[in-house]
Amino acid sequence: MNHWLIPGLVALVAALFAASLLIGPAAIGVGESLAALIRGEGEAVVLVMREIRLPRALLGVMVGASLGLAGAALQGFLRNPLAEPGLIGTSASAALGAVLALQTGFAAGFALALPAAALTGAVISVVLILLLAGPRGSSLVLILAGIAISALAGALISLVLNLSPNPFAANEIVFWMMGSLTDRSMDHVRAAAPFMLAGAAALWLTRRGLDAMTLGEDAAASMGIALTRLRLLLVIGTAALVGAATAVAGAIGFVGLVVPHILRPWVGAQPSRLLPASALGGAAMLLAADIAVRLIAPERDLKLGVLTAIVGAPLFLHLIWKTRRAGL
Amino acid sequence: MTLLSVENLTVSRAGQPVVGGIDLTVQPGEFVGLLGPNGAGKTTLLRAALGLLPFTGRSSLAALPGRERARAAAFLPQSREIAWPLSVEALVALGRVPYPGAARGLSGADREAVDRAISRMGLETFRHRPTTELSGGEQARALIARVLAQEAPLLLADEPTAGLDPAAQIATMRVFAAHAAAGGAVVASLHDLGLAVRHCTRLVLLDGGRLVADGAPAEVLTPGNLARTFGIRAHFAETGDGPVFQPLDML
């Protein structure tokens, strides 16, 4: 609808990406930073820029885009603005998979073990949600199913912590669960990228089907949309994106809820147009949140997932309030 | 050229046939009114004929691959679901989903089809309004326009006139009749027998999942059929203003 939306969001993401590269505890000038990043001038600065800030900014874009895209696709498919990877238990299930992998040592087994474990957890939760709430399920059933899955995954994570042999491991898992982009390396970028690309590709193929689903399943099927294929692409795509995002950044909630909600009016509410917009919007939101975390409390290591929840939860309450007034 | 051919179509639920042994062929030019009391199997028959339900028997539409079927027949479901506040134009443009390229924006032919559908349903003034802000009747018209924009020769409509005001009901029936007269065909399930009699070229009467009568309005809505399937008696007369049908009382 609005031709400036996508270019505007691209510019916003680019600006925030640059800001993310330039802001940090090490006071480095703009010129010096860029020289180090691009030409490799200055040994210590190169290390900071290429090994610390670049992966952090890249992961901000990747994780944010993944969460925004997954949220928009889930909402389009379930025809419910309350659907969100965090709320329906996908993030918690992915975290459970990752925690189990960390705890059992499976994660150290091979390079992609951690994302693969998180992805498995995410797949299980998305399949469970589709079985329990179904594409025709009401908001109520969807939220209840989400609560049940989140609670179960949370309880199992607690059990792992409970049985954890040493308090340091438990502590590490707890902090990891809160979601953060601090101290990530290019290895994390390399581990997450293939899953995220595959997930994004799968969801990209659903856009025509998601548009048709606006009119319900029967209408979509009568317009030649293969619903089984659509459902499969959606499960694989969402799980790959959320699983990979959770594996590298921990559980970061509400991005997939807030971003599509804000951008929907800008794309004429069309689910297909919402996908790229939400991916960019998610990247912008996560980069902004990650910069805010560094600016608000540089000494305290404020966790990213904590901040997104503090911002996102009131918006979620506002959405429920609106849904209630609409008489649903 | 037959637009729909259904042979011995049977749909079972929990071992019980809800629609049994239906034979039906629809030719170009026909506007078929699908009649029957609640639960007679009208919706089930339409959905099964499209292949949206598992069934036994044969349906020429269900045998086609998805996109080809979407170009052969458009379906207006009974539930008037619109999940997102799309503009009327964007909603009608969903009818172009079965045509390649729709994802990359609409082609010239797509735009023409959308414009035609919007003007046939008299929706020009609502074109850019979000559908969720329209009245129920206006939403129903926008959804019918979506079906027309699909430009399939056969239209299957499940209670297209329910909830419309009298003028919109007549306008809708005329749009369908014109579609049939132009060489297409329409099968519409209807509860308003008066409308069916005045606009349909052929009526098909279902009762308890069986096809009990099929033919011209006067052959189908006989006092005997009305009593057996609907449990009513009615006044049915040919007048200077065309056929008039008015239910009078329950039996």
Coordinates of C-alpha atoms in Angstrom, one line a residue:
Chain A
M1 CA 0.0 0.0 0.0
N2 CA 2.6 2.4 1.1
H3 CA 5.5 2.5 -1.3
W4 CA 7.9 4.1 1.1
L5 CA 7.4 1.5 3.8
I6 CA 10.0 -1.1 2.7
P7 CA 12.7 1.5 1.7
G8 CA 12.0 3.3 5.0
L9 CA 12.4 0.1 7.0
V10 CA 15.6 -0.8 5.1
A11 CA 17.1 2.6 5.9
L12 CA 16.1 2.2 9.5
V13 CA 17.7 -1.2 9.8
A14 CA 20.8 0.1 8.1
A15 CA 21.0 3.1 10.5
L16 CA 20.5 0.9 13.5
F17 CA 23.0 -1.6 12.3
A18 CA 25.6 1.1 11.9
A19 CA 24.7 2.4 15.4
S20 CA 25.0 -1.1 16.8
L21 CA 28.5 -1.3 15.3
L22 CA 29.6 2.1 16.8
I23 CA 28.2 1.8 20.3
G24 CA 29.9 -0.2 23.0
P25 CA 32.0 -0.1 26.2
A26 CA 35.2 0.3 24.2
A27 CA 35.4 4.0 23.2
I28 CA 36.4 3.9 19.6
G29 CA 35.9 6.8 17.1
V30 CA 33.7 6.4 14.1
G31 CA 36.5 6.7 11.6
E32 CA 38.7 4.3 13.5
S33 CA 35.9 1.7 13.8
L34 CA 35.2 1.7 10.1
A35 CA 38.8 1.6 9.2
A36 CA 39.3 -1.4 11.5
L37 CA 36.1 -3.1 10.3
I38 CA 36.7 -2.7 6.5
R39 CA 40.5 -2.4 6.1
G40 CA 41.6 -4.2 9.2
E41 CA 43.7 -1.3 10.6
G42 CA 44.6 -1.4 14.3
E43 CA 45.0 -4.8 16.0
A44 CA 42.8 -4.4 19.2
V45 CA 40.2 -2.3 17.4
V46 CA 39.9 -4.9 14.6
L47 CA 39.3 -7.6 17.3
V48 CA 36.6 -5.5 18.9
M49 CA 34.9 -4.7 15.6
R50 CA 35.2 -7.9 13.8
E51 CA 34.9 -10.4 16.6
I52 CA 32.6 -8.7 19.0
R53 CA 30.5 -5.9 17.5
L54 CA 30.0 -7.3 14.0
P55 CA 28.6 -10.7 15.0
R56 CA 26.4 -8.9 17.6
A57 CA 24.9 -6.5 15.1
L58 CA 24.6 -9.3 12.5
L59 CA 22.8 -11.5 15.0
G60 CA 20.5 -8.6 15.9
V61 CA 19.4 -8.3 12.3
M62 CA 19.1 -12.1 11.9
V63 CA 17.3 -12.9 15.1
G64 CA 15.0 -9.9 14.9
A65 CA 14.1 -10.6 11.3
S66 CA 13.5 -14.3 12.1
L67 CA 11.1 -13.5 15.0
G68 CA 9.3 -10.8 13.1
L69 CA 8.8 -13.0 10.0
A70 CA 7.8 -16.1 12.1
G71 CA 5.2 -14.0 14.0
A72 CA 3.7 -12.5 10.8
A73 CA 3.4 -15.9 9.2
L74 CA 1.9 -17.6 12.2
Q75 CA -0.7 -14.8 12.6
G76 CA -1.6 -15.0 8.9
F77 CA -2.0 -18.7 9.0
L78 CA -4.0 -18.9 12.3
R79 CA -5.9 -15.7 11.3
N80 CA -5.2 -14.5 14.8
P81 CA -3.3 -11.4 15.8
L82 CA -2.4 -13.0 19.2
A83 CA -0.4 -15.8 17.6
E84 CA 3.3 -15.3 18.5
P85 CA 6.2 -17.8 18.7
G86 CA 6.9 -16.8 22.3
L87 CA 3.2 -16.8 23.5
I88 CA 2.4 -20.2 21.9
G89 CA 5.3 -21.9 23.5
T90 CA 7.6 -22.2 20.5
S91 CA 10.4 -20.2 22.1
A92 CA 10.1 -22.1 25.4
S93 CA 10.1 -25.4 23.6
A94 CA 13.1 -24.4 21.5
A95 CA 14.8 -23.3 24.7
L96 CA 14.0 -26.7 26.3
G97 CA 15.7 -28.4 23.3
A98 CA 18.7 -26.1 23.6
V99 CA 18.9 -26.6 27.4
L100 CA 18.8 -30.4 27.1
A101 CA 21.5 -30.2 24.5
L102 CA 23.7 -28.0 26.7
Q103 CA 23.1 -30.1 29.8
T104 CA 23.7 -33.5 28.2
G105 CA 26.7 -32.4 26.4
F106 CA 25.0 -33.1 23.1
A107 CA 25.6 -29.5 22.1
A108 CA 29.4 -30.1 22.2
G109 CA 29.1 -33.2 20.0
F110 CA 29.0 -31.4 16.6
A111 CA 28.8 -27.9 15.3
L112 CA 25.1 -27.6 14.5
A113 CA 24.0 -29.7 17.5
L114 CA 22.6 -26.7 19.5
P115 CA 20.5 -25.2 16.8
A116 CA 19.3 -28.6 15.7
A117 CA 18.2 -29.4 19.2
A118 CA 16.4 -26.0 19.6
L119 CA 14.8 -26.6 16.2
T120 CA 13.5 -30.0 17.2
G121 CA 11.9 -28.4 20.3
A122 CA 10.3 -25.7 18.1
V123 CA 9.0 -28.3 15.6
I124 CA 7.3 -30.3 18.4
S125 CA 5.6 -27.2 19.8
V126 CA 4.3 -25.9 16.4
V127 CA 2.9 -29.3 15.6
L128 CA 1.3 -29.5 19.0
I129 CA -0.3 -26.0 18.5
L130 CA -1.6 -26.9 15.1
L131 CA -3.1 -30.1 16.6
L132 CA -4.6 -28.4 19.6
A133 CA -5.8 -25.1 18.3
G134 CA -5.9 -25.8 14.6
P135 CA -6.2 -23.1 12.0
R136 CA -9.8 -22.6 13.0
G137 CA -9.2 -22.5 16.7
S138 CA -10.4 -19.5 18.6
S139 CA -8.1 -17.1 20.2
L140 CA -9.0 -18.7 23.5
V141 CA -8.0 -22.2 22.5
L142 CA -4.8 -20.9 20.9
I143 CA -3.7 -19.0 24.0
L144 CA -4.7 -21.9 26.3
A145 CA -2.8 -24.3 24.2
G146 CA 0.2 -21.9 24.2
I147 CA 0.0 -21.6 28.0
A148 CA 0.0 -25.3 28.4
I149 CA 2.9 -25.9 26.0
S150 CA 4.9 -23.0 27.6
A151 CA 4.2 -24.3 31.1
L152 CA 5.2 -27.8 30.2
A153 CA 8.4 -26.7 28.5
G154 CA 9.1 -24.3 31.4
A155 CA 8.6 -27.2 33.9
L156 CA 10.9 -29.5 32.0
I157 CA 13.6 -26.7 31.9
S158 CA 13.1 -26.3 35.7
L159 CA 13.6 -30.1 36.0
V160 CA 16.8 -29.9 34.1
L161 CA 18.0 -27.0 36.4
N162 CA 16.7 -28.9 39.4
L163 CA 18.8 -32.0 38.5
S164 CA 21.8 -29.9 37.4
P165 CA 24.9 -31.1 39.2
N166 CA 26.5 -27.8 39.8
P167 CA 25.1 -24.3 40.5
F168 CA 27.3 -22.6 37.9
A169 CA 25.8 -24.6 35.1
A170 CA 22.3 -23.8 36.3
N171 CA 23.2 -20.1 36.6
E172 CA 24.5 -20.1 33.1
I173 CA 21.4 -21.7 31.7
V174 CA 19.1 -19.2 33.6
F175 CA 21.0 -16.2 32.1
W176 CA 21.1 -17.8 28.7
M177 CA 17.3 -18.3 28.9
M178 CA 16.7 -14.6 29.4
G179 CA 17.9 -13.9 25.9
S180 CA 21.0 -11.8 24.9
L181 CA 23.3 -11.0 22.1
T182 CA 26.3 -10.3 24.3
D183 CA 29.5 -12.2 23.7
R184 CA 28.4 -14.0 20.6
S185 CA 30.9 -14.8 17.9
M186 CA 30.9 -15.4 14.1
D187 CA 30.5 -19.1 14.9
H188 CA 27.0 -18.3 16.2
V189 CA 26.3 -16.4 13.0
R190 CA 27.5 -19.3 10.9
A191 CA 25.5 -21.8 12.9
A192 CA 22.2 -19.9 12.7
A193 CA 22.3 -18.6 9.2
P194 CA 21.5 -21.8 7.2
F195 CA 18.5 -22.6 9.4
M196 CA 17.2 -19.0 9.2
L197 CA 17.7 -18.9 5.4
A198 CA 15.9 -22.2 5.0
G199 CA 13.1 -21.0 7.3
A200 CA 12.7 -17.7 5.6
A201 CA 12.6 -19.5 2.2
A202 CA 9.9 -21.8 3.4
L203 CA 7.8 -19.0 4.7
W204 CA 8.3 -16.9 1.6
L205 CA 6.6 -19.7 -0.3
T206 CA 3.5 -19.4 1.9
R207 CA 2.6 -15.8 1.0
R208 CA 0.0 -16.5 -1.7
G209 CA -1.6 -19.1 0.6
L210 CA -1.6 -16.8 3.6
D211 CA -3.5 -14.2 1.5
A212 CA -6.0 -16.7 0.4
M213 CA -6.4 -17.9 4.0
T214 CA -7.9 -14.5 4.9
L215 CA -11.2 -15.9 3.5
G216 CA -11.0 -19.2 5.5
E217 CA -9.8 -22.6 4.7
D218 CA -12.6 -23.7 2.3
A219 CA -12.2 -20.5 0.2
A220 CA -8.4 -20.9 0.1
A221 CA -8.6 -24.6 -0.9
S222 CA -11.2 -23.7 -3.6
M223 CA -8.7 -21.2 -5.0
G224 CA -6.2 -23.9 -5.5
I225 CA -4.1 -23.5 -2.3
A226 CA -2.8 -26.9 -1.1
L227 CA -3.5 -26.7 2.6
T228 CA -1.4 -29.6 3.6
R229 CA 1.6 -28.1 1.9
L230 CA 0.9 -24.7 3.3
R231 CA 0.8 -26.1 6.8
L232 CA 4.0 -28.1 6.3
L233 CA 5.9 -25.0 5.0
L234 CA 4.6 -23.0 7.9
V235 CA 5.6 -25.5 10.6
I236 CA 9.1 -26.0 9.0
G237 CA 9.6 -22.3 8.4
T238 CA 8.5 -21.1 11.8
A239 CA 10.4 -23.8 13.7
A240 CA 13.6 -23.2 11.8
L241 CA 13.5 -19.5 12.3
V242 CA 12.5 -19.6 16.0
G243 CA 14.7 -22.6 16.8
A244 CA 17.8 -21.0 15.3
A245 CA 17.0 -17.6 16.9
T246 CA 16.5 -19.2 20.3
A247 CA 19.6 -21.4 19.9
V248 CA 21.9 -18.4 19.4
A249 CA 20.1 -15.7 21.4
G250 CA 18.0 -17.4 24.0
A251 CA 14.3 -16.8 24.5
I252 CA 13.3 -13.4 23.2
G253 CA 9.6 -12.8 23.3
F254 CA 7.1 -10.4 22.0
V255 CA 9.0 -9.3 18.9
G256 CA 6.9 -11.5 16.7
L257 CA 3.7 -10.1 18.4
V258 CA 4.5 -6.4 18.5
V259 CA 6.1 -5.9 15.1
P260 CA 3.3 -7.4 12.8
H261 CA 0.8 -5.6 15.0
I262 CA 2.4 -2.2 14.4
L263 CA 3.0 -2.7 10.7
R264 CA -0.3 -4.3 9.7
P265 CA -2.1 -1.1 9.0
W266 CA 0.9 0.1 6.8
V267 CA 0.5 -2.8 4.4
G268 CA -3.2 -2.7 4.0
A269 CA -3.5 -5.7 6.4
Q270 CA -2.4 -8.0 3.6
P271 CA -0.6 -11.1 5.1
S272 CA 1.8 -11.5 2.1
R273 CA 3.0 -7.9 2.3
L274 CA 3.3 -8.1 6.1
L275 CA 6.0 -10.8 5.8
P276 CA 8.9 -8.7 4.4
A277 CA 7.8 -5.7 6.4
S278 CA 7.7 -7.7 9.6
A279 CA 11.1 -9.2 8.9
L280 CA 12.6 -5.7 8.5
G281 CA 10.6 -4.3 11.4
G282 CA 11.8 -7.2 13.7
A283 CA 15.4 -6.6 12.8
A284 CA 15.0 -2.9 13.6
M285 CA 13.2 -3.6 16.9
L286 CA 15.8 -6.1 18.0
L287 CA 18.8 -3.9 17.0
A288 CA 17.1 -0.9 18.8
A289 CA 16.5 -3.1 21.9
D290 CA 20.1 -4.4 21.9
I291 CA 21.4 -0.8 21.6
A292 CA 19.1 0.3 24.5
V293 CA 20.4 -2.6 26.6
R294 CA 23.9 -1.2 26.2
L295 CA 22.9 2.4 26.8
I296 CA 20.6 1.9 29.8
A297 CA 22.8 -0.2 31.9
P298 CA 26.2 -0.7 30.3
E299 CA 27.6 -2.1 33.6
R300 CA 24.8 -4.5 34.6
D301 CA 24.4 -6.7 31.5
L302 CA 20.7 -6.1 31.2
K303 CA 19.3 -9.0 29.2
L304 CA 17.6 -8.4 25.8
G305 CA 14.7 -10.8 26.4
V306 CA 13.9 -9.0 29.6
L307 CA 13.7 -5.7 27.9
T308 CA 11.5 -6.9 24.9
A309 CA 9.2 -8.5 27.4
I310 CA 8.9 -5.3 29.5
V311 CA 8.1 -3.4 26.3
G312 CA 6.0 -6.1 24.7
A313 CA 3.8 -7.3 27.5
P314 CA 1.9 -4.0 27.9
L315 CA 1.2 -4.0 24.2
F316 CA -0.1 -7.6 24.5
L317 CA -2.5 -6.4 27.3
H318 CA -3.6 -3.6 25.0
L319 CA -4.3 -6.1 22.2
I320 CA -6.4 -8.3 24.6
W321 CA -8.3 -5.3 25.7
K322 CA -9.1 -4.4 22.1
T323 CA -10.1 -8.0 21.3
R324 CA -12.3 -8.0 24.3
R325 CA -14.1 -4.8 23.2
A326 CA -14.6 -6.3 19.7
G327 CA -16.6 -9.0 21.5
L328 CA -14.5 -12.0 20.6
Chain B
M1 CA -19.4 -29.0 -22.7
T2 CA -20.5 -30.1 -19.2
L3 CA -19.2 -27.8 -16.4
L4 CA -19.9 -30.1 -13.6
S5 CA -20.6 -33.8 -13.5
V6 CA -21.2 -35.7 -10.3
E7 CA -21.9 -39.4 -10.3
N8 CA -23.0 -41.5 -7.3
L9 CA -21.4 -39.0 -4.9
T10 CA -21.6 -40.2 -1.3
V11 CA -20.2 -38.5 1.8
S12 CA -20.2 -40.5 5.1
R13 CA -19.7 -39.2 8.6
A14 CA -19.1 -41.8 11.3
G15 CA -20.3 -44.5 9.0
Q16 CA -23.6 -42.8 8.2
P17 CA -24.1 -41.3 4.7
V18 CA -25.0 -37.6 5.1
V19 CA -25.2 -37.3 1.3
G20 CA -25.9 -40.4 -0.7
G21 CA -25.8 -41.4 -4.3
I22 CA -26.1 -38.0 -5.9
D23 CA -26.0 -37.7 -9.7
L24 CA -25.9 -34.2 -11.1
T25 CA -24.7 -32.6 -14.3
V26 CA -24.6 -28.9 -15.0
Q27 CA -24.5 -27.5 -18.5
P28 CA -23.5 -23.9 -19.6
G29 CA -26.4 -21.5 -19.3
E30 CA -27.9 -23.1 -16.3
F31 CA -28.6 -21.3 -13.0
V32 CA -29.3 -24.2 -10.6
G33 CA -31.0 -23.5 -7.3
L34 CA -30.0 -26.1 -4.7
L35 CA -33.0 -26.4 -2.3
G36 CA -33.7 -28.4 0.8
P37 CA -34.4 -28.0 4.5
N38 CA -31.6 -27.4 7.0
G39 CA -29.4 -30.5 7.2
A40 CA -30.5 -31.8 3.8
G41 CA -26.9 -31.9 2.7
K42 CA -26.6 -28.8 0.4
T43 CA -23.3 -27.5 1.9
T44 CA -21.9 -31.1 2.1
L45 CA -22.8 -31.7 -1.6
L46 CA -21.1 -28.4 -2.7
R47 CA -18.0 -29.0 -0.7
A48 CA -17.6 -32.6 -1.8
A49 CA -18.2 -31.7 -5.4
L50 CA -15.2 -29.4 -5.1
G51 CA -13.1 -32.0 -3.4
L52 CA -13.0 -30.2 0.0
L53 CA -14.4 -33.3 1.7
P54 CA -13.5 -37.0 1.4
F55 CA -16.2 -38.7 -0.6
T56 CA -16.9 -41.8 -2.7
G57 CA -18.2 -41.7 -6.3
R58 CA -17.0 -39.2 -8.9
S59 CA -16.9 -35.5 -9.3
S60 CA -15.4 -33.9 -12.4
L61 CA -14.1 -30.9 -10.4
A62 CA -12.5 -32.8 -7.5
A63 CA -10.6 -34.8 -10.1
L64 CA -8.8 -31.7 -11.3
P65 CA -5.5 -30.5 -9.8
G66 CA -5.9 -27.5 -7.5
R67 CA -5.2 -24.6 -9.7
E68 CA -7.0 -26.0 -12.7
R69 CA -10.0 -26.6 -10.5
A70 CA -9.8 -23.0 -9.3
R71 CA -10.0 -21.8 -12.9
A72 CA -13.0 -24.1 -13.6
A73 CA -15.1 -23.3 -10.6
A74 CA -15.2 -20.6 -7.9
F75 CA -16.7 -21.3 -4.5
L76 CA -18.4 -18.9 -2.1
P77 CA -18.5 -20.6 1.3
Q78 CA -21.3 -20.1 3.7
S79 CA -19.1 -18.6 6.5
R80 CA -18.4 -15.0 5.5
E81 CA -15.0 -15.0 7.0
I82 CA -12.7 -12.0 6.5
A83 CA -9.8 -12.3 8.9
W84 CA -8.0 -9.0 8.3
P85 CA -9.2 -5.5 7.5
L86 CA -8.3 -5.7 3.8
S87 CA -9.7 -3.0 1.5
V88 CA -12.6 -4.1 -0.8
E89 CA -10.2 -3.9 -3.8
A90 CA -7.6 -6.1 -2.1
L91 CA -10.3 -8.6 -1.0
V92 CA -11.7 -8.8 -4.5
A93 CA -8.2 -9.2 -5.9
L94 CA -7.9 -12.4 -3.9
G95 CA -10.0 -14.0 -6.6
R96 CA -6.9 -13.7 -8.8
V97 CA -4.9 -16.1 -6.6
P98 CA -5.3 -19.0 -9.0
Y99 CA -3.6 -17.1 -11.8
P100 CA 0.2 -17.1 -11.9
G101 CA 1.9 -13.8 -11.3
A102 CA -0.7 -12.7 -8.7
A103 CA 2.1 -12.7 -6.1
R104 CA 4.1 -10.3 -8.1
G105 CA 1.3 -7.7 -8.3
L106 CA -1.7 -7.9 -10.6
S107 CA -1.4 -8.1 -14.3
G108 CA -3.5 -6.0 -16.7
A109 CA -6.0 -8.8 -17.1
D110 CA -6.2 -9.3 -13.4
R111 CA -7.0 -5.6 -12.8
E112 CA -9.7 -5.7 -15.5
A113 CA -11.2 -8.7 -13.8
V114 CA -11.2 -7.0 -10.4
D115 CA -12.7 -3.8 -11.9
R116 CA -15.5 -5.8 -13.6
A117 CA -16.3 -7.7 -10.5
I118 CA -16.4 -4.5 -8.4
S119 CA -18.7 -2.7 -10.8
R120 CA -21.0 -5.8 -11.2
M121 CA -21.5 -5.9 -7.5
G122 CA -21.9 -2.1 -7.3
L123 CA -19.0 -1.6 -4.9
E124 CA -17.2 1.3 -6.6
T125 CA -17.8 3.7 -3.7
F126 CA -16.4 1.2 -1.2
R127 CA -13.4 0.3 -3.2
H128 CA -10.7 1.6 -0.8
R129 CA -12.7 1.1 2.5
P130 CA -11.5 -1.7 4.8
T131 CA -14.0 -4.6 4.5
T132 CA -14.2 -5.0 8.2
E133 CA -15.8 -1.6 8.5
L134 CA -18.6 -2.4 6.1
S135 CA -22.1 -3.7 7.0
G136 CA -22.8 -7.5 6.8
G137 CA -24.6 -7.1 3.5
E138 CA -21.8 -5.0 2.0
Q139 CA -19.2 -7.6 3.1
A140 CA -21.3 -10.3 1.5
R141 CA -21.4 -8.4 -1.8
A142 CA -17.6 -7.9 -1.6
L143 CA -17.1 -11.6 -1.1
I144 CA -19.4 -12.4 -4.1
A145 CA -17.3 -9.9 -6.1
R146 CA -14.2 -11.9 -5.1
V147 CA -15.8 -15.1 -6.5
L148 CA -16.7 -13.2 -9.8
A149 CA -13.1 -11.9 -10.1
Q150 CA -11.9 -15.6 -10.2
E151 CA -13.6 -15.7 -13.7
A152 CA -14.3 -19.4 -13.5
P153 CA -17.1 -20.6 -15.8
L154 CA -18.9 -22.4 -12.9
L155 CA -19.8 -20.6 -9.7
L156 CA -20.8 -22.6 -6.6
A157 CA -22.3 -20.4 -3.9
D158 CA -23.5 -21.5 -0.5
E159 CA -26.4 -19.4 0.6
P160 CA -25.2 -16.3 -1.3
T161 CA -28.4 -14.2 -0.5
A162 CA -28.5 -14.9 3.2
G163 CA -28.5 -11.7 5.2
L164 CA -28.9 -9.4 2.2
D165 CA -31.6 -6.7 1.9
P166 CA -34.3 -7.4 -0.8
A167 CA -32.6 -5.1 -3.4
A168 CA -29.2 -6.7 -2.9
Q169 CA -30.8 -10.2 -3.0
I170 CA -32.4 -9.5 -6.4
A171 CA -29.2 -7.8 -7.7
T172 CA -27.2 -10.9 -6.6
M173 CA -29.6 -13.3 -8.3
R174 CA -29.5 -11.1 -11.5
V175 CA -25.7 -11.2 -11.5
F176 CA -25.7 -15.0 -11.2
A177 CA -28.4 -15.2 -13.9
A178 CA -26.4 -13.0 -16.2
H179 CA -23.3 -15.1 -15.6
A180 CA -25.3 -18.2 -16.6
A181 CA -26.8 -16.4 -19.7
A182 CA -23.3 -15.5 -20.8
G183 CA -22.3 -19.1 -21.1
G184 CA -21.3 -19.9 -17.5
A185 CA -23.3 -21.8 -14.9
V186 CA -24.2 -21.2 -11.3
V187 CA -25.1 -23.7 -8.5
A188 CA -26.4 -21.8 -5.5
S189 CA -27.9 -23.2 -2.4
L190 CA -30.9 -21.1 -1.4
H191 CA -33.5 -21.0 1.3
D192 CA -35.7 -18.4 -0.3
L193 CA -37.9 -20.4 -2.6
G194 CA -39.5 -17.3 -4.0
L195 CA -36.1 -16.0 -5.2
A196 CA -35.2 -19.4 -6.6
V197 CA -38.4 -19.7 -8.6
R198 CA -38.0 -16.3 -10.2
H199 CA -34.3 -16.4 -11.1
C200 CA -33.1 -20.0 -11.4
T201 CA -33.5 -22.0 -14.7
R202 CA -33.5 -25.3 -12.8
L203 CA -34.0 -26.4 -9.2
V204 CA -32.5 -29.4 -7.5
L205 CA -34.3 -30.6 -4.3
L206 CA -32.4 -32.4 -1.6
D207 CA -33.9 -34.1 1.4
G208 CA -32.1 -36.2 4.0
G209 CA -29.0 -36.3 1.8
R210 CA -30.8 -37.7 -1.2
L211 CA -31.7 -35.9 -4.5
V212 CA -35.5 -36.1 -4.5
A213 CA -36.4 -33.8 -7.5
D214 CA -34.5 -32.1 -10.3
G215 CA -36.0 -30.0 -13.1
A216 CA -37.8 -26.7 -13.9
P217 CA -39.2 -24.8 -10.9
A218 CA -42.8 -25.9 -11.6
E219 CA -41.8 -29.6 -11.8
V220 CA -39.8 -29.5 -8.6
L221 CA -41.9 -27.3 -6.2
T222 CA -45.1 -29.4 -6.5
P223 CA -47.5 -29.5 -3.6
G224 CA -46.4 -33.1 -3.0
N225 CA -42.6 -32.3 -2.9
L226 CA -43.3 -29.2 -0.7
A227 CA -45.2 -31.3 1.8
R228 CA -42.7 -34.2 1.9
T229 CA -39.5 -32.2 2.1
F230 CA -40.4 -28.9 3.8
G231 CA -43.7 -29.7 5.5
I232 CA -45.3 -26.6 4.1
R233 CA -48.0 -25.6 1.6
A234 CA -47.6 -22.6 -0.7
H235 CA -49.1 -20.4 -3.3
F236 CA -47.4 -20.8 -6.6
A237 CA -48.7 -18.9 -9.6
E238 CA -47.6 -17.6 -13.0
T239 CA -48.4 -13.9 -13.1
G240 CA -47.9 -11.0 -15.5
D241 CA -44.8 -10.2 -13.3
G242 CA -43.4 -13.7 -13.7
P243 CA -43.7 -16.6 -11.4
V244 CA -44.7 -15.9 -7.7
F245 CA -44.1 -18.3 -4.9
Q246 CA -45.2 -17.7 -1.4
P247 CA -45.1 -20.2 1.4
L248 CA -48.4 -20.1 3.3
D249 CA -48.5 -22.5 6.2
M250 CA -46.9 -25.5 7.9
L251 CA -48.6 -28.8 7.5

